[in-house]
Short mmCIF file of C-alpha atoms in Angstrom, two decimals:
data_model
loop_
_atom_site.label_atom_id
_atom_site.label_comp_id
_atom_site.label_asym_id
_atom_site.label_seq_id
_atom_site.Cartn_x
_atom_site.Cartn_y
_atom_site.Cartn_z
CA UNK M 937 0.00 0.00 0.00
CA UNK M 938 2.84 2.41 0.78
CA UNK M 939 4.29 1.90 -2.70
CA UNK M 940 0.94 2.78 -4.25
CA UNK M 941 0.72 5.89 -2.08
CA UNK M 942 4.18 6.94 -3.24
CA UNK M 943 3.16 6.49 -6.85
CA UNK M 944 0.02 8.56 -6.41
CA UNK M 945 1.92 11.27 -4.58
CA UNK M 946 4.50 11.40 -7.34
CA UNK M 947 1.77 11.58 -9.97
CA UNK M 948 0.05 14.43 -8.14
CA UNK M 949 3.35 16.29 -7.76
CA UNK M 950 4.09 15.83 -11.45
CA UNK M 951 0.65 17.14 -12.34
CA UNK M 952 1.24 20.30 -10.31
CA UNK M 953 4.31 21.24 -12.31
CA UNK M 954 2.94 20.28 -15.72
CA UNK M 955 2.67 23.48 -17.78
CA UNK M 956 -0.04 22.38 -20.20
CA UNK M 957 -2.96 19.96 -20.21
CA UNK M 958 -5.61 18.63 -22.56
CA UNK M 959 -9.29 19.37 -21.95
CA UNK M 960 -10.79 18.46 -25.26
CA UNK M 961 -14.15 17.28 -23.93
CA UNK M 962 -14.83 20.58 -22.15
CA UNK M 963 -14.33 22.73 -25.21
CA UNK M 964 -11.35 24.51 -23.66
CA UNK M 965 -8.10 24.94 -25.59
CA UNK M 966 -6.17 21.67 -25.58
CA UNK M 967 -2.95 23.43 -24.58
CA UNK M 968 -4.49 25.76 -21.99
CA UNK M 969 -2.31 26.15 -18.86
CA UNK M 970 -4.31 24.78 -15.94
CA UNK M 971 -3.61 27.79 -13.72
CA UNK M 972 -5.44 30.02 -16.20
CA UNK M 973 -8.64 27.96 -16.15
CA UNK M 974 -10.64 30.33 -13.95
CA UNK M 975 -14.42 30.00 -13.72
CA UNK M 976 -15.82 33.50 -13.10
CA UNK M 977 -19.45 32.47 -12.68
CA UNK M 978 -21.43 35.77 -12.64
CA UNK M 979 -23.93 34.54 -10.03
CA UNK M 980 -21.22 33.41 -7.60
CA UNK M 981 -19.24 36.61 -8.12
CA UNK M 982 -22.38 38.70 -7.52
CA UNK M 983 -23.20 36.81 -4.32
CA UNK M 984 -19.68 37.11 -2.94
CA UNK M 985 -19.57 40.81 -3.76
CA UNK M 986 -23.02 41.38 -2.21
CA UNK M 987 -22.02 39.57 0.98
CA UNK M 988 -18.80 41.56 1.17
CA UNK M 989 -20.53 44.91 0.66
CA UNK M 990 -23.26 44.18 3.20
CA UNK M 991 -20.72 43.00 5.75
CA UNK M 992 -18.51 46.05 5.21
CA UNK M 993 -21.47 48.44 5.65
CA UNK M 994 -22.71 46.64 8.75
CA UNK M 995 -19.23 46.56 10.24
CA UNK M 996 -18.70 50.27 9.65
CA UNK M 997 -22.00 51.08 11.38
CA UNK M 998 -21.15 48.81 14.31
CA UNK M 999 -17.89 50.66 14.78
CA UNK M 1000 -19.47 54.06 14.24
CA UNK M 1001 -21.80 53.62 17.22
CA UNK M 1002 -18.94 52.39 19.38
CA UNK M 1003 -20.43 48.92 19.73
CA UNK M 1004 -18.12 46.71 21.76
CA UNK M 1005 -19.50 43.56 20.21
CA UNK M 1006 -16.72 41.16 19.26
CA UNK M 1007 -17.94 41.34 15.66
CA UNK M 1008 -16.54 44.88 15.51
CA UNK M 1009 -13.09 43.67 16.55
CA UNK M 1010 -10.33 42.08 14.55
CA UNK M 1011 -10.89 38.31 14.84
CA UNK M 1012 -14.39 38.01 13.42
CA UNK M 1013 -14.01 40.39 10.46
CA UNK M 1014 -10.72 38.72 9.61
CA UNK M 1015 -12.38 35.32 9.67
CA UNK M 1016 -15.18 36.56 7.42
CA UNK M 1017 -12.80 37.94 4.79
CA UNK M 1018 -10.82 34.71 4.86
CA UNK M 1019 -14.09 32.81 4.36
CA UNK M 1020 -14.92 34.91 1.29
CA UNK M 1021 -11.43 34.27 -0.04
CA UNK M 1022 -11.80 30.52 0.56
CA UNK M 1023 -15.15 30.49 -1.23
CA UNK M 1024 -13.62 32.33 -4.18
CA UNK M 1025 -10.75 29.83 -4.33
CA UNK M 1026 -13.14 26.88 -4.18
CA UNK M 1027 -15.76 28.15 -6.64
CA UNK M 1028 -14.01 30.56 -9.02
CA UNK M 1029 -10.39 29.42 -9.28
CA UNK M 1030 -9.05 26.58 -11.48
CA UNK M 1031 -10.15 24.20 -8.71
CA UNK M 1032 -13.75 24.56 -9.93
CA UNK M 1033 -12.79 23.63 -13.50
CA UNK M 1034 -10.44 20.83 -12.52
CA UNK M 1035 -12.99 19.35 -10.11
CA UNK M 1036 -14.91 18.20 -13.18
CA UNK M 1037 -11.78 16.48 -14.50
CA UNK M 1038 -10.30 14.81 -11.42
CA UNK M 1039 -12.13 13.36 -8.44
CA UNK M 1040 -9.31 14.16 -6.02
CA UNK M 1041 -9.53 17.85 -6.94
CA UNK M 1042 -13.28 17.67 -6.31
CA UNK M 1043 -12.51 16.29 -2.82
CA UNK M 1044 -10.16 19.22 -2.21
CA UNK M 1045 -12.92 21.60 -3.30
CA UNK M 1046 -15.40 20.01 -0.90
CA UNK M 1047 -12.84 20.12 1.91
CA UNK M 1048 -12.36 23.86 1.37
CA UNK M 1049 -16.11 24.47 1.37
CA UNK M 1050 -16.91 22.35 4.41
CA UNK M 1051 -13.82 22.51 6.62
CA UNK M 1052 -12.29 25.88 5.78
CA UNK M 1053 -14.84 28.35 4.43
CA UNK M 1054 -17.78 27.23 6.60
CA UNK M 1055 -16.12 27.52 10.04
CA UNK M 1056 -14.49 30.81 9.10
CA UNK M 1057 -17.85 32.11 7.89
CA UNK M 1058 -19.46 31.15 11.22
CA UNK M 1059 -16.71 32.84 13.24
CA UNK M 1060 -17.23 35.98 11.15
CA UNK M 1061 -20.82 36.31 12.49
CA UNK M 1062 -22.16 37.64 9.16
CA UNK M 1063 -25.84 37.72 10.15
CA UNK M 1064 -25.21 39.77 13.29
CA UNK M 1065 -23.03 42.23 11.39
CA UNK M 1066 -25.27 42.52 8.34
CA UNK M 1067 -28.32 43.27 10.49
CA UNK M 1068 -26.76 46.69 11.08
CA UNK M 1069 -27.33 47.49 7.42
CA UNK M 1070 -31.05 47.76 8.19
CA UNK M 1071 -32.89 50.47 10.17
CA UNK M 1072 -33.24 50.08 13.98
CA UNK M 1073 -36.93 49.16 13.79
CA UNK M 1074 -36.11 46.27 11.44
CA UNK M 1075 -33.39 45.04 13.78
CA UNK M 1076 -35.78 45.19 16.71
CA UNK M 1077 -38.39 43.24 14.72
CA UNK M 1078 -35.83 40.51 13.96
CA UNK M 1079 -34.86 40.40 17.63
CA UNK M 1080 -38.49 40.07 18.77
CA UNK M 1081 -39.17 37.35 16.20
CA UNK M 1082 -36.08 35.43 17.28
CA UNK M 1083 -37.04 35.59 20.96
CA UNK M 1084 -40.57 34.40 20.13
CA UNK M 1085 -39.25 31.41 18.20
CA UNK M 1086 -36.78 30.62 20.97
CA UNK M 1087 -39.57 30.56 23.53
CA UNK M 1088 -41.32 27.97 21.37
CA UNK M 1089 -38.09 25.97 21.26
CA UNK M 1090 -38.21 25.28 17.51
CA UNK M 1091 -34.88 26.79 16.35
CA UNK M 1092 -33.08 25.48 19.41
CA UNK M 1093 -34.23 21.96 18.64
CA UNK M 1094 -33.55 22.08 14.92
CA UNK M 1095 -30.41 24.18 14.78
CA UNK M 1096 -28.64 23.68 18.10
CA UNK M 1097 -29.16 20.06 19.13
CA UNK M 1098 -25.85 18.23 18.62
CA UNK M 1099 -27.48 14.88 17.80
CA UNK M 1100 -29.67 16.51 15.14
CA UNK M 1101 -26.72 18.36 13.62
CA UNK M 1102 -24.47 15.32 13.71
CA UNK M 1103 -27.05 13.21 11.86
CA UNK M 1104 -27.83 15.98 9.37
CA UNK M 1105 -24.16 16.54 8.55
CA UNK M 1106 -23.50 12.80 8.23
CA UNK M 1107 -26.56 12.28 6.03
CA UNK M 1108 -25.65 15.10 3.65
CA UNK M 1109 -22.05 13.91 3.38
CA UNK M 1110 -22.89 10.26 2.72
CA UNK M 1111 -25.97 10.74 0.54
CA UNK M 1112 -24.23 13.14 -1.84
CA UNK M 1113 -21.44 10.61 -2.33
CA UNK M 1114 -23.85 7.95 -3.53
CA UNK M 1115 -22.94 7.26 -7.18
CA UNK M 1116 -26.37 8.18 -8.56
CA UNK M 1117 -26.36 11.64 -6.97
CA UNK M 1118 -22.67 12.32 -7.49
CA UNK M 1119 -22.92 11.39 -11.16
CA UNK M 1120 -25.94 13.68 -11.50
CA UNK M 1121 -23.90 16.53 -9.99
CA UNK M 1122 -21.15 15.94 -12.56
CA UNK M 1123 -23.58 16.05 -15.46
CA UNK M 1124 -26.19 18.62 -14.44
CA UNK M 1125 -24.92 22.08 -13.39
CA UNK M 1126 -28.01 22.81 -11.29
CA UNK M 1127 -27.54 19.61 -9.28
CA UNK M 1128 -23.84 20.43 -8.87
CA UNK M 1129 -24.73 23.87 -7.50
CA UNK M 1130 -27.27 22.30 -5.14
CA UNK M 1131 -24.63 19.86 -3.90
CA UNK M 1132 -22.22 22.68 -3.08
CA UNK M 1133 -24.92 24.81 -1.49
CA UNK M 1134 -26.00 21.96 0.79
CA UNK M 1135 -22.42 21.11 1.71
CA UNK M 1136 -21.69 24.72 2.69
CA UNK M 1137 -25.00 25.49 4.44
CA UNK M 1138 -25.07 22.28 6.50
CA UNK M 1139 -21.40 22.74 7.38
CA UNK M 1140 -22.12 26.26 8.66
CA UNK M 1141 -24.81 24.87 10.97
CA UNK M 1142 -22.52 22.02 11.99
CA UNK M 1143 -19.66 24.35 12.97
CA UNK M 1144 -21.89 26.97 14.58
CA UNK M 1145 -22.39 24.99 17.77
CA UNK M 1146 -18.61 24.91 18.11
CA UNK M 1147 -17.74 28.48 17.11
CA UNK M 1148 -20.88 30.41 17.98
CA UNK M 1149 -19.74 34.02 18.54
CA UNK M 1150 -22.27 34.55 21.34
CA UNK M 1151 -20.67 31.81 23.39
CA UNK M 1152 -23.64 30.72 25.45
CA UNK M 1153 -24.90 28.49 22.63
CA UNK M 1154 -21.66 26.56 22.19
CA UNK M 1155 -21.44 22.91 23.05
CA UNK M 1156 -19.91 21.89 26.35
CA UNK M 1157 -16.30 20.72 26.12
CA UNK M 1158 -17.08 17.03 26.57
CA UNK M 1159 -19.93 17.13 24.07
CA UNK M 1160 -17.82 19.05 21.54
CA UNK M 1161 -14.99 16.51 21.66
CA UNK M 1162 -17.42 13.59 21.22
CA UNK M 1163 -19.26 15.48 18.46
CA UNK M 1164 -16.03 15.99 16.51
CA UNK M 1165 -14.67 12.51 17.19
CA UNK M 1166 -17.79 10.78 15.88
CA UNK M 1167 -17.86 13.05 12.82
CA UNK M 1168 -14.22 12.26 12.10
CA UNK M 1169 -15.01 8.58 12.50
CA UNK M 1170 -17.83 8.38 9.96
CA UNK M 1171 -16.02 10.66 7.49
CA UNK M 1172 -12.94 8.48 7.81
CA UNK M 1173 -15.02 5.38 7.07
CA UNK M 1174 -16.36 7.01 3.91
CA UNK M 1175 -12.83 7.94 2.85
CA UNK M 1176 -11.58 4.40 3.51
CA UNK M 1177 -14.41 2.90 1.48
CA UNK M 1178 -13.58 5.20 -1.42
CA UNK M 1179 -9.82 4.63 -1.22
CA UNK M 1180 -10.02 0.85 -0.98
CA UNK M 1181 -12.94 0.26 -3.36
CA UNK M 1182 -11.96 -2.24 -6.09
CA UNK M 1183 -14.32 -0.64 -8.62
CA UNK M 1184 -15.04 2.88 -9.84
CA UNK M 1185 -17.82 4.68 -8.02
CA UNK M 1186 -18.18 7.46 -10.59
CA UNK M 1187 -17.71 6.23 -14.19
CA UNK M 1188 -17.86 9.77 -15.60
CA UNK M 1189 -14.32 10.39 -14.40
CA UNK M 1190 -13.08 7.34 -16.33
CA UNK M 1191 -13.36 9.38 -19.53
CA UNK M 1192 -11.59 12.41 -18.09
CA UNK M 1193 -8.56 11.35 -16.06
CA UNK M 1194 -6.41 10.03 -18.92
CA UNK M 1195 -5.58 13.55 -20.11
CA UNK M 1196 -4.00 14.17 -16.72
CA UNK M 1197 -1.91 11.02 -16.61
CA UNK M 1198 -4.18 9.34 -14.06
CA UNK M 1199 -5.84 5.98 -14.08
CA UNK M 1200 -9.45 6.53 -13.00
CA UNK M 1201 -9.18 4.09 -10.09
CA UNK M 1202 -5.98 5.76 -8.88
CA UNK M 1203 -7.79 9.10 -9.02
CA UNK M 1204 -10.58 7.67 -6.87
CA UNK M 1205 -8.13 6.16 -4.41
CA UNK M 1206 -6.27 9.45 -4.04
CA UNK M 1207 -9.60 11.22 -3.48
CA UNK M 1208 -10.42 8.70 -0.76
CA UNK M 1209 -7.08 9.30 0.95
CA UNK M 1210 -7.71 13.06 0.86
CA UNK M 1211 -11.05 12.58 2.60
CA UNK M 1212 -9.56 9.99 4.92
CA UNK M 1213 -6.55 12.00 6.09
CA UNK M 1214 -6.35 15.79 5.61
CA UNK M 1215 -10.11 16.37 5.58
CA UNK M 1216 -10.71 14.33 8.74
CA UNK M 1217 -7.63 15.87 10.34
CA UNK M 1218 -9.59 19.14 10.57
CA UNK M 1219 -12.07 17.56 12.98
CA UNK M 1220 -9.29 15.95 15.00
CA UNK M 1221 -7.36 19.23 15.18
CA UNK M 1222 -10.34 21.20 16.46
CA UNK M 1223 -11.13 18.44 18.96
CA UNK M 1224 -7.53 18.52 20.18
CA UNK M 1225 -7.68 22.30 20.64
CA UNK M 1226 -10.98 22.04 22.53
CA UNK M 1227 -9.58 19.27 24.73
CA UNK M 1228 -6.32 21.15 25.39
CA UNK M 1229 -8.22 24.31 26.38
CA UNK M 1230 -10.41 22.21 28.64
CA UNK M 1231 -7.37 20.75 30.41
CA UNK M 1232 -5.81 24.21 30.85
CA UNK M 1233 -8.93 25.64 32.43
CA UNK M 1234 -8.73 26.05 36.17
CA UNK M 1235 -11.54 24.47 38.16
CA UNK M 1236 -14.12 27.07 39.18
CA UNK M 1237 -13.67 28.44 42.67
CA UNK M 1238 -16.34 27.48 45.15
CA UNK M 1239 -18.47 30.38 46.20
CA UNK M 1240 -21.10 30.91 48.84
CA UNK M 1241 -24.56 31.50 47.38
CA UNK M 1242 -25.85 35.00 47.76
CA UNK M 1243 -28.59 35.66 50.22
CA UNK M 1244 -31.28 37.83 48.67
#
């Protein structure tokens, strides 16, 4: 197995330095350099620009009124801008074009969407910042509506319960990797867009209970570690299945990998290893940080209850 890994690594490294590639079936120039294969989708560009403008306006108003909310500080805005950059890299750069050619690049794209852009987006608290774009009466209406729904318990059950989020995240990840749906995403642009939208949206909800800017809605340390460990476990299993599968899961790639010097099964195995190792390492890394912070915390001092 180690020899095969070395061969795949060497192939990937060779691909990185290759100056020209063939993309005859896409209609692109056969000798087009891969690093020039950008995909400036107007709808994605418009959405990223709109999000950026709204966030910038909301942030400026937060700071103008002297709001001490953490969203007006340096960490959250920085995380938001990094999230926008990560989304642009995943959806507009050559990664988007090459994801249709090589399965392992598609895995990298999904990893950026789910494990890089989504948690950064959550840390950036975009909804809280963008609310400041609207007049005060609109913000108060949103606040009243949110408190009413919280009293009914609906959003807390659907959006904050770790078991619900764990199952939702796992279901989306596994279902979209079923051959029938994955093949549909490769062939139908609308299905492909839906796949990416669901990956990103569900990942934002998944990470929110770990990085909620408010703090009081975050998972407890023990629950967070278990939450991440179990997620890493099922994602690892999916990666192992893909890497060790004796047959192709997605036949569409069989007609596309030859131009890149890949055997289709090798491409699938490399994609499985990417999901198995670096993608799952993100969950393990966050769990390790949570656990380390937990160990460093001093036990709370005992205090005498106040007498009213």
